[in-house]
mmCIF file with all atom_site columns, C-alpha atoms and ligand atoms in Angstrom:
data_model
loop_
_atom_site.group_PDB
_atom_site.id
_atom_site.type_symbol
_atom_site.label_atom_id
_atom_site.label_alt_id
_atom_site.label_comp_id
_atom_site.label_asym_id
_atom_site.label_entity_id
_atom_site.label_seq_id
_atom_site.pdbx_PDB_ins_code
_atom_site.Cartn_x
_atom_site.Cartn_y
_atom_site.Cartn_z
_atom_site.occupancy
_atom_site.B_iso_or_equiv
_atom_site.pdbx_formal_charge
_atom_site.auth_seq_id
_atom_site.auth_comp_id
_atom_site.auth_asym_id
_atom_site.auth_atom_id
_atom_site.pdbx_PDB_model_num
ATOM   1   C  CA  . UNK A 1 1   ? 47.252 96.383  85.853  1.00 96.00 ? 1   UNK A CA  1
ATOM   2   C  CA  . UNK A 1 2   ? 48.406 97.760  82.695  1.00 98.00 ? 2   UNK A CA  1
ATOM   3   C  CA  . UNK A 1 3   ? 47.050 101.787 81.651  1.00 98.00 ? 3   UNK A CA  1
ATOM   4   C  CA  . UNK A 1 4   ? 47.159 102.894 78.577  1.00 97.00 ? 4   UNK A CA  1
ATOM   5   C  CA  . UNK A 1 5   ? 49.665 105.337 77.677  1.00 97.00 ? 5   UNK A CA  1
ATOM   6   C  CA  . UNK A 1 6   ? 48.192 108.805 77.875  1.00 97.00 ? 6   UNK A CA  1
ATOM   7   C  CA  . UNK A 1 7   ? 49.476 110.796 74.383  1.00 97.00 ? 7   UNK A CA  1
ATOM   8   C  CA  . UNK A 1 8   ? 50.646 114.467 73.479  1.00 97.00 ? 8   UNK A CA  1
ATOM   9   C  CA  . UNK A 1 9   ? 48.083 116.669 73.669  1.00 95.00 ? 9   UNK A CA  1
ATOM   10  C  CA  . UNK A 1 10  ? 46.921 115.546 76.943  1.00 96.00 ? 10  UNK A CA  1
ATOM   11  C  CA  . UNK A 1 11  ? 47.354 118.279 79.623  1.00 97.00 ? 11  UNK A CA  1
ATOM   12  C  CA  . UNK A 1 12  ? 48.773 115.690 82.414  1.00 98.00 ? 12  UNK A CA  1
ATOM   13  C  CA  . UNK A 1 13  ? 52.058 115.824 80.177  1.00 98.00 ? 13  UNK A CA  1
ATOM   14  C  CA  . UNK A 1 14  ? 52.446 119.363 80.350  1.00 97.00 ? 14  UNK A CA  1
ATOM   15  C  CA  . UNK A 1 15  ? 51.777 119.736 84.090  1.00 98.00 ? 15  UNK A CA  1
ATOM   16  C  CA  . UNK A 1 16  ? 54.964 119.509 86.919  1.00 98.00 ? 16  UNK A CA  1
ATOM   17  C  CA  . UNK A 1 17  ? 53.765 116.222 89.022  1.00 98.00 ? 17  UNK A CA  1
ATOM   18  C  CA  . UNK A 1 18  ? 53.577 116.274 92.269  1.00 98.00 ? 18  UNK A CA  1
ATOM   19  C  CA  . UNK A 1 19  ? 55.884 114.973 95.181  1.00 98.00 ? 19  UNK A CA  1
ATOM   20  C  CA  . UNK A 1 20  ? 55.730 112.280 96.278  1.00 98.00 ? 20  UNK A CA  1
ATOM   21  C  CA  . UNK A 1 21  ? 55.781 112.527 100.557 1.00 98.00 ? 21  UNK A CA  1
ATOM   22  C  CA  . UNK A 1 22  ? 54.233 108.990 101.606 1.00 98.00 ? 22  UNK A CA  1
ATOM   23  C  CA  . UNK A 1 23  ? 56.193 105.683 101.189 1.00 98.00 ? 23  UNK A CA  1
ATOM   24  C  CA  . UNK A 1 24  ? 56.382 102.121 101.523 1.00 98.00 ? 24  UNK A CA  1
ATOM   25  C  CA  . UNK A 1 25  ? 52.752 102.315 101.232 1.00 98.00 ? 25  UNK A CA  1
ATOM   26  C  CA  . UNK A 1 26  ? 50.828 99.377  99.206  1.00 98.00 ? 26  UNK A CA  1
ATOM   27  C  CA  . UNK A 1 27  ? 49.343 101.918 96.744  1.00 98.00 ? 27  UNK A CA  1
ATOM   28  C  CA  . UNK A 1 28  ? 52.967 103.223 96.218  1.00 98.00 ? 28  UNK A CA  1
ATOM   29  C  CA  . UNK A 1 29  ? 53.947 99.740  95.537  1.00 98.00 ? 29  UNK A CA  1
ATOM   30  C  CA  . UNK A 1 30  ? 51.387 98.629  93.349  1.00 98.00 ? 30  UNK A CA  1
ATOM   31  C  CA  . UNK A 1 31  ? 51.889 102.297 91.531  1.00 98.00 ? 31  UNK A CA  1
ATOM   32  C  CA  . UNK A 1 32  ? 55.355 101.118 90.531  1.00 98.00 ? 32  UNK A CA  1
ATOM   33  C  CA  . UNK A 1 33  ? 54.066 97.394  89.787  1.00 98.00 ? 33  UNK A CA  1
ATOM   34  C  CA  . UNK A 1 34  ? 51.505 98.894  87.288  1.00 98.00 ? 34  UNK A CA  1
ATOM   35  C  CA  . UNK A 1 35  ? 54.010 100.798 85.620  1.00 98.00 ? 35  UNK A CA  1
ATOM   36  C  CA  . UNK A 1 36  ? 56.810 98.268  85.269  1.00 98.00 ? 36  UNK A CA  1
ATOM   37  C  CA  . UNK A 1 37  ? 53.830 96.163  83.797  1.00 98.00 ? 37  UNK A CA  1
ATOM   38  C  CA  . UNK A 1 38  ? 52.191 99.010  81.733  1.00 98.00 ? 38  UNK A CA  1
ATOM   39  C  CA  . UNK A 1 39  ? 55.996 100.038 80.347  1.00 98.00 ? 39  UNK A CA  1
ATOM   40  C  CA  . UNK A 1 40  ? 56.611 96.411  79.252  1.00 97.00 ? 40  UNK A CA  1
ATOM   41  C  CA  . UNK A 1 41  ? 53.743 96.243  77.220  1.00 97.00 ? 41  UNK A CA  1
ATOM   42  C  CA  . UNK A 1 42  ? 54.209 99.194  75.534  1.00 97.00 ? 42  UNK A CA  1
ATOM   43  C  CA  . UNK A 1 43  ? 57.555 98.420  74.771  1.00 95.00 ? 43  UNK A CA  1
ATOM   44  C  CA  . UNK A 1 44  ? 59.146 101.256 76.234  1.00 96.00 ? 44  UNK A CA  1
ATOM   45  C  CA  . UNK A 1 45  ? 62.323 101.426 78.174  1.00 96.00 ? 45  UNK A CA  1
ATOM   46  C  CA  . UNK A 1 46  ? 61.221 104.031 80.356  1.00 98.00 ? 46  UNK A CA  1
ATOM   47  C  CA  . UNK A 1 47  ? 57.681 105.520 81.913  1.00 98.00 ? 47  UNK A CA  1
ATOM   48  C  CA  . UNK A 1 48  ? 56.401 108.064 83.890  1.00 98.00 ? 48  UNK A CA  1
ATOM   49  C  CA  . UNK A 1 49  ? 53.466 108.418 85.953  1.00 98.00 ? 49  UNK A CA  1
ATOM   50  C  CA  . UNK A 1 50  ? 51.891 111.501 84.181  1.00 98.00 ? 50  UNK A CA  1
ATOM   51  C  CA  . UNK A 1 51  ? 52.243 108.926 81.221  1.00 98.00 ? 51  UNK A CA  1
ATOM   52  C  CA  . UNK A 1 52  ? 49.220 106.875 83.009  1.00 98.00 ? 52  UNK A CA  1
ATOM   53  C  CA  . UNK A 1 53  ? 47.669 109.757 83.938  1.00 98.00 ? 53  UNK A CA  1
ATOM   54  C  CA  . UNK A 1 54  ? 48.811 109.708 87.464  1.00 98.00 ? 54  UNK A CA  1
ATOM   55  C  CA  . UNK A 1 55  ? 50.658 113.294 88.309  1.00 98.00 ? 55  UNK A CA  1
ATOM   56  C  CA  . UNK A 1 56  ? 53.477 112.087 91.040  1.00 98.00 ? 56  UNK A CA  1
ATOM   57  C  CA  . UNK A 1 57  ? 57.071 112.192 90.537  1.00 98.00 ? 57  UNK A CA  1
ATOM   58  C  CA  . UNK A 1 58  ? 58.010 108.223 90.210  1.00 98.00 ? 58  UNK A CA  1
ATOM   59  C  CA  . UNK A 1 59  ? 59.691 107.226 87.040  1.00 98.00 ? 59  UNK A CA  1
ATOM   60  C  CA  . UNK A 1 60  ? 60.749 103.697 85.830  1.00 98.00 ? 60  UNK A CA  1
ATOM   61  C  CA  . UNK A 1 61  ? 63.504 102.369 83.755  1.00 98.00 ? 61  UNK A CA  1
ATOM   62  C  CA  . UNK A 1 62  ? 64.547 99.328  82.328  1.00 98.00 ? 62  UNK A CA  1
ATOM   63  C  CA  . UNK A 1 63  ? 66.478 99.549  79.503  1.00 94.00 ? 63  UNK A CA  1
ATOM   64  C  CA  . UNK A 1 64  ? 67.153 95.531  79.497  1.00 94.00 ? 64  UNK A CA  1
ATOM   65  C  CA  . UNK A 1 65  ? 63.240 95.456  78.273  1.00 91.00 ? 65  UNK A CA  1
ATOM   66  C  CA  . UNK A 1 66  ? 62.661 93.166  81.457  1.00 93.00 ? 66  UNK A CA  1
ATOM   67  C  CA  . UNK A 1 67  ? 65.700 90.753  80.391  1.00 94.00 ? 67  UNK A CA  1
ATOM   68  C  CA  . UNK A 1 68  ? 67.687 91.445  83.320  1.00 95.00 ? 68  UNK A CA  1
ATOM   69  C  CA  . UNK A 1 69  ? 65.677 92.436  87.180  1.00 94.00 ? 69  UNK A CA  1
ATOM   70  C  CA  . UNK A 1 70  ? 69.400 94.142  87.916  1.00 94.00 ? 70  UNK A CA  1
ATOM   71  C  CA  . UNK A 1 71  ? 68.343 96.752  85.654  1.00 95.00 ? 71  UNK A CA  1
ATOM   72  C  CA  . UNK A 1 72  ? 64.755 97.811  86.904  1.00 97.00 ? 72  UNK A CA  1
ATOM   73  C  CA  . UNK A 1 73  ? 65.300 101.513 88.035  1.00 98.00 ? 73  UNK A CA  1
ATOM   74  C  CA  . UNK A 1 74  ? 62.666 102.816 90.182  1.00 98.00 ? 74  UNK A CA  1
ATOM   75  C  CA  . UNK A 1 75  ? 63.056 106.816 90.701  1.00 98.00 ? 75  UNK A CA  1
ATOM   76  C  CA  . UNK A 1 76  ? 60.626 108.979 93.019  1.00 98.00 ? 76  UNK A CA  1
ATOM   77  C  CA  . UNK A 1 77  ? 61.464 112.377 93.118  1.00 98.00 ? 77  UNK A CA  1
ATOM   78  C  CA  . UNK A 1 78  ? 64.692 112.269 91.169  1.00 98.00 ? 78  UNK A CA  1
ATOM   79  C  CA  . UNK A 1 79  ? 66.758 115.657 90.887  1.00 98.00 ? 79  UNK A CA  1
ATOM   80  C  CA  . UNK A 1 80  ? 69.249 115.660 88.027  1.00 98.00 ? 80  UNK A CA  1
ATOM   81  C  CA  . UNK A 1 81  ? 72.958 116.365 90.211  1.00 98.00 ? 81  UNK A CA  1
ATOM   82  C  CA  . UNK A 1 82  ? 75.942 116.629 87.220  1.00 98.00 ? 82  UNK A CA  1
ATOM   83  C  CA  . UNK A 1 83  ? 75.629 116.619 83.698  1.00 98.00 ? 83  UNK A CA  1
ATOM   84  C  CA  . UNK A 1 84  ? 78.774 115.799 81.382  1.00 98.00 ? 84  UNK A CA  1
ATOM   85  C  CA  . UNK A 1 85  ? 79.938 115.625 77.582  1.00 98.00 ? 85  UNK A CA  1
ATOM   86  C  CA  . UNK A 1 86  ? 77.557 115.613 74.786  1.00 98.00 ? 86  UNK A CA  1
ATOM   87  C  CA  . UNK A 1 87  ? 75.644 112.841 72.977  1.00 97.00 ? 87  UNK A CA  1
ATOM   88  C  CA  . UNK A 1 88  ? 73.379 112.901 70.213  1.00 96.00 ? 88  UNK A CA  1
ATOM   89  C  CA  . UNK A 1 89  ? 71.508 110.482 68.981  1.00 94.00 ? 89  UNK A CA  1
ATOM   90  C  CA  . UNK A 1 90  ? 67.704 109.671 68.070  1.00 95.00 ? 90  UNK A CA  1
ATOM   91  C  CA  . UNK A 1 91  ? 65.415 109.762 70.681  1.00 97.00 ? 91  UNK A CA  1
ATOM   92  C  CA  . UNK A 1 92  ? 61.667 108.776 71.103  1.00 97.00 ? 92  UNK A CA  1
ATOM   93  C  CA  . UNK A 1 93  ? 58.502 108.716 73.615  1.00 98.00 ? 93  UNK A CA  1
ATOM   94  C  CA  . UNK A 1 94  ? 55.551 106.325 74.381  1.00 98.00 ? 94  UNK A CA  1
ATOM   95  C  CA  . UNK A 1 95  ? 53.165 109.709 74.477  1.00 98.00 ? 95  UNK A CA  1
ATOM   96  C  CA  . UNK A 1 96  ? 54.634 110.585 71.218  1.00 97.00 ? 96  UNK A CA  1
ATOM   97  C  CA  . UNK A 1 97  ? 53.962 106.971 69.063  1.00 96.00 ? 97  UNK A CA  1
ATOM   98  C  CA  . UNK A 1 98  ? 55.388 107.301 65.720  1.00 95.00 ? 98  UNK A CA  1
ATOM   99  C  CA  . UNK A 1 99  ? 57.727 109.713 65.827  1.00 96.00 ? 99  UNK A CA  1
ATOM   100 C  CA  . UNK A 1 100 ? 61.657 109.769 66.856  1.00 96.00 ? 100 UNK A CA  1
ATOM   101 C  CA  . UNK A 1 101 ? 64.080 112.680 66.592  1.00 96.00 ? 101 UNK A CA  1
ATOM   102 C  CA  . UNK A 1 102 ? 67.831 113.251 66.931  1.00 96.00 ? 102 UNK A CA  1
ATOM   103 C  CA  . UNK A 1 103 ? 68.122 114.778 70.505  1.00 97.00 ? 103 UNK A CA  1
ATOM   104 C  CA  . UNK A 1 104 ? 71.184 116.173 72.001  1.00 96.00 ? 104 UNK A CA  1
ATOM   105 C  CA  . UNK A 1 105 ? 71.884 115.620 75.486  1.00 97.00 ? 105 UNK A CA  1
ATOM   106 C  CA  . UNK A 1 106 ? 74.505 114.800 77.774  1.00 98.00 ? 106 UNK A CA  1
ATOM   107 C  CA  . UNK A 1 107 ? 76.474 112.036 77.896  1.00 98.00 ? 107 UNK A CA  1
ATOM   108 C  CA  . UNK A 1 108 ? 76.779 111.526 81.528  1.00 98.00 ? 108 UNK A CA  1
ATOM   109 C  CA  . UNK A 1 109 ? 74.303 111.879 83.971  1.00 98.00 ? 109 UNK A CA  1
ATOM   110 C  CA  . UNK A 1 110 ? 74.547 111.954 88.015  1.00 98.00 ? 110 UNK A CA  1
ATOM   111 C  CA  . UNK A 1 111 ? 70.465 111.523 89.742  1.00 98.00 ? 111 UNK A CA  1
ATOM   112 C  CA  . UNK A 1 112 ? 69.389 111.913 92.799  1.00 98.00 ? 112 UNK A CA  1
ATOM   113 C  CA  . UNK A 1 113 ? 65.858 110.102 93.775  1.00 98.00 ? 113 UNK A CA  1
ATOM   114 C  CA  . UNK A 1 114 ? 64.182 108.140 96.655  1.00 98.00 ? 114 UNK A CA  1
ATOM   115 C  CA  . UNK A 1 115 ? 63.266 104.653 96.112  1.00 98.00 ? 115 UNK A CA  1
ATOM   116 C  CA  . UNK A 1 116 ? 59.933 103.075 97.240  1.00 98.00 ? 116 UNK A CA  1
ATOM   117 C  CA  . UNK A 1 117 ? 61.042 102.876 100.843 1.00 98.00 ? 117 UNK A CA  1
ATOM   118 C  CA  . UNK A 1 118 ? 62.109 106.409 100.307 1.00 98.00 ? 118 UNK A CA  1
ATOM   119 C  CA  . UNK A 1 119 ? 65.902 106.373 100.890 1.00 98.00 ? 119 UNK A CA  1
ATOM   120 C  CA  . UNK A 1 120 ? 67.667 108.380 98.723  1.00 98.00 ? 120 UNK A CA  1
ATOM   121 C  CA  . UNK A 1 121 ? 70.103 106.947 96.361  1.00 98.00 ? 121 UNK A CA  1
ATOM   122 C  CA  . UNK A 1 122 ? 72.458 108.651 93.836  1.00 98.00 ? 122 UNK A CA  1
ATOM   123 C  CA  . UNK A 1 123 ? 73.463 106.790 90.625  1.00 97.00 ? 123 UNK A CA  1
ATOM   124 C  CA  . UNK A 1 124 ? 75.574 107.462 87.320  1.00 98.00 ? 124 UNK A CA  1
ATOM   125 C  CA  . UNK A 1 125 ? 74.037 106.662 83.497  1.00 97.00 ? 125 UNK A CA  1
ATOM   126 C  CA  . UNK A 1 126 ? 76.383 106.876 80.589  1.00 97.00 ? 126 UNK A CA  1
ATOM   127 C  CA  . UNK A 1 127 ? 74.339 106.856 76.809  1.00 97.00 ? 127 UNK A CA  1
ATOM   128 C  CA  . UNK A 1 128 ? 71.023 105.374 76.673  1.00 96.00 ? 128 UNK A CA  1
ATOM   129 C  CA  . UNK A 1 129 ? 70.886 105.545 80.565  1.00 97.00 ? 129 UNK A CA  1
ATOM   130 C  CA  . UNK A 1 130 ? 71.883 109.072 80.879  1.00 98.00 ? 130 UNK A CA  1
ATOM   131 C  CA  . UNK A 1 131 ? 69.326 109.905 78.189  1.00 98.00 ? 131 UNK A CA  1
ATOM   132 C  CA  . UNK A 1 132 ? 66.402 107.701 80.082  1.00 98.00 ? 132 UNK A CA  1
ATOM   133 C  CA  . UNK A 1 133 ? 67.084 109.681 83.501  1.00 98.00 ? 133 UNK A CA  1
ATOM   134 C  CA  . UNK A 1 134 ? 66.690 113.150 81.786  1.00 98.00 ? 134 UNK A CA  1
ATOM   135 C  CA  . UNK A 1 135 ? 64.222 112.037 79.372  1.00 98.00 ? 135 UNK A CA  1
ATOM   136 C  CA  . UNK A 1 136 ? 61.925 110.547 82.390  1.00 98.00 ? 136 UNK A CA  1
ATOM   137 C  CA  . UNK A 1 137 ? 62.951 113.704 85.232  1.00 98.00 ? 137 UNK A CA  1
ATOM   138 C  CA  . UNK A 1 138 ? 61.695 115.545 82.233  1.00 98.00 ? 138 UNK A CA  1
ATOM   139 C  CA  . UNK A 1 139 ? 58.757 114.325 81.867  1.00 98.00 ? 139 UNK A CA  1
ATOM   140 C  CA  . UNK A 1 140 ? 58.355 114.600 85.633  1.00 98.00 ? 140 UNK A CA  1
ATOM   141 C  CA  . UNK A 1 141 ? 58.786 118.427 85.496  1.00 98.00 ? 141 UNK A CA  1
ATOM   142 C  CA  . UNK A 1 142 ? 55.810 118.912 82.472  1.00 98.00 ? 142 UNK A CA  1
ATOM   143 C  CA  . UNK A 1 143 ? 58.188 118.407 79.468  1.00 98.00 ? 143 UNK A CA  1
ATOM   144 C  CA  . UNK A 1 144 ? 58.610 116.154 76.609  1.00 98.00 ? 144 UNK A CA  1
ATOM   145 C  CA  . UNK A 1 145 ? 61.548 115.728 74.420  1.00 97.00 ? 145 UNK A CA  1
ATOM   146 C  CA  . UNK A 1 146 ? 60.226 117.584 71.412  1.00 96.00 ? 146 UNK A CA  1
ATOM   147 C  CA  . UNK A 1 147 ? 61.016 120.555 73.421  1.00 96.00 ? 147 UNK A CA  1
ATOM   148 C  CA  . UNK A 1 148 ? 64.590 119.475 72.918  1.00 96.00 ? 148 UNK A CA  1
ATOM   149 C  CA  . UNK A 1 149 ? 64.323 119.474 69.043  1.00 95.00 ? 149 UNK A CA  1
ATOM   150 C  CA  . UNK A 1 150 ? 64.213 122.704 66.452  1.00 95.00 ? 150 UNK A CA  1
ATOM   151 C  CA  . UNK A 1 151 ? 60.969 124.518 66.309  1.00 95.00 ? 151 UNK A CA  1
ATOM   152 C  CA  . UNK A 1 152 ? 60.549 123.859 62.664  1.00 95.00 ? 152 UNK A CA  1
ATOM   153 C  CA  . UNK A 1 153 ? 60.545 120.071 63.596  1.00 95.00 ? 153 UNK A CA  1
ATOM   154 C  CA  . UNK A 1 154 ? 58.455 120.587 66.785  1.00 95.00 ? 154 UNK A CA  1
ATOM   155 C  CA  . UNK A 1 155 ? 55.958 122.678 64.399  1.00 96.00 ? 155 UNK A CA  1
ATOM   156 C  CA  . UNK A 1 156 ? 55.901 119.656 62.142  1.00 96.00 ? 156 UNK A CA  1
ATOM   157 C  CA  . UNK A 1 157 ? 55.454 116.951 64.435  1.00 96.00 ? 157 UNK A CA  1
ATOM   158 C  CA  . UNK A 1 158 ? 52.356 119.227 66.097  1.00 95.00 ? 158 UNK A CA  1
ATOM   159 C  CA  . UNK A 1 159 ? 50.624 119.338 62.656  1.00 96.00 ? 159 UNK A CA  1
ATOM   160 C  CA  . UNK A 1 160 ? 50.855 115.794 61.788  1.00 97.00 ? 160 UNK A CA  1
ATOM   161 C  CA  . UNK A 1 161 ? 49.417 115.292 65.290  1.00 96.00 ? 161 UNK A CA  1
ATOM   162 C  CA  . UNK A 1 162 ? 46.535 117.436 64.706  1.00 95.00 ? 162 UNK A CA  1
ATOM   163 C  CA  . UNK A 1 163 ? 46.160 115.571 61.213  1.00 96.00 ? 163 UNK A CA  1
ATOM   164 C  CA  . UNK A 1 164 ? 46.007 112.256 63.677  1.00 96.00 ? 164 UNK A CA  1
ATOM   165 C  CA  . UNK A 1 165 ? 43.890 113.756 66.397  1.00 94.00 ? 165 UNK A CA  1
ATOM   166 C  CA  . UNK A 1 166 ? 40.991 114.993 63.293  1.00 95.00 ? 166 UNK A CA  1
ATOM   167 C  CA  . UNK A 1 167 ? 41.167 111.403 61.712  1.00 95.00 ? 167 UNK A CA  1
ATOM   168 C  CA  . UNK A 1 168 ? 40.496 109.826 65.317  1.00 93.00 ? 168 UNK A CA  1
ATOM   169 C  CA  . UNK A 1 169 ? 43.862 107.979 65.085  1.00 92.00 ? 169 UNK A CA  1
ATOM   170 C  CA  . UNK A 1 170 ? 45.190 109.618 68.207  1.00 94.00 ? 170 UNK A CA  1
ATOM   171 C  CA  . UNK A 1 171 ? 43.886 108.207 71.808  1.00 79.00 ? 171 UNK A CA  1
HETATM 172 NI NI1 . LIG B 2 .   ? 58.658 109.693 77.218  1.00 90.47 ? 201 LIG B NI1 1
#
């Protein structure tokens, strides 16, 4: 099934999801097939459940936009473990349609998360991957990347939104 993407503004972003505790459950497994499904159509390269609406801590990632199945990353309650070196480079969200901003992060990334079976795994991202896994635990914890930008921009981006919510060209 694919959800729409829920948009800034809505309170589910803003809100820490919760844990998830049960596993290997069909619901759990359909969650992730929904969002796999839901990502793809939006054209994202990485989704969170508060992003359908659904406040749990499971993530997905594909940053081979389905091309290659070695790349689907499912991550349920990931915990970021090492951080290293410094990227920067532009930086965008399905909740946030429209908009992309340069965003500094690091450039190497160690996670921690469960998979749908609930093992835990730990894996490495460099770049775009190291970006995805903060960008998504982010999201996981209540925050989108426009925290990570200036105020003045953050300000800006708020007002054009409200100029988009009035017009009823913001879901
Ligand atoms: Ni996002």
């Amino acid at each position: 099934m694919i959800y729409p993407i829920v948009k800034y503004g809505n309170p589910v972003l803003e809100t820490p999801a919760e844990t998830v505790t049960e596993f290997d459950t069909p619901e759990l497994h359909k969650l992730i097939a929904d969002m796999f499904e839901s990502m793809y159509s939006a054209h994202g390269l990485g989704l969170a459940a508060p992003q359908i609406g659904i406040s749990r801590r499971v993530a997905v990632i594909d940053k081979s936009d389905r091309q290659n199945p070695a790349e689907k990353i499912v991550l349920i309650n990931p915990e970021i473990v090492r951080v290293e070196g410094k990227q920067t480079s532009e930086e965008g969200c399905l909740s946030v349609p429209g908009f992309r901003e340069q965003v500094p992060r690091p450039k190497r990334v160690t996670i921690r998360a469960q998979n749908a079976k609930g093992e835990w795994f730990e894996t490495t991202g460099e770049e775009l991957l190291a970006r995805a896994f903060l960008h998504e635990t982010d999201h996981l914890n209540g925050r989108l990347y426009i925290t990570h930008v200036s105020m003045l921009k953050r300000d800006l981006i708020r007002r054009k939104v409200r100029k988009l919510q009035k017009a009823g060209e913001w879901g």
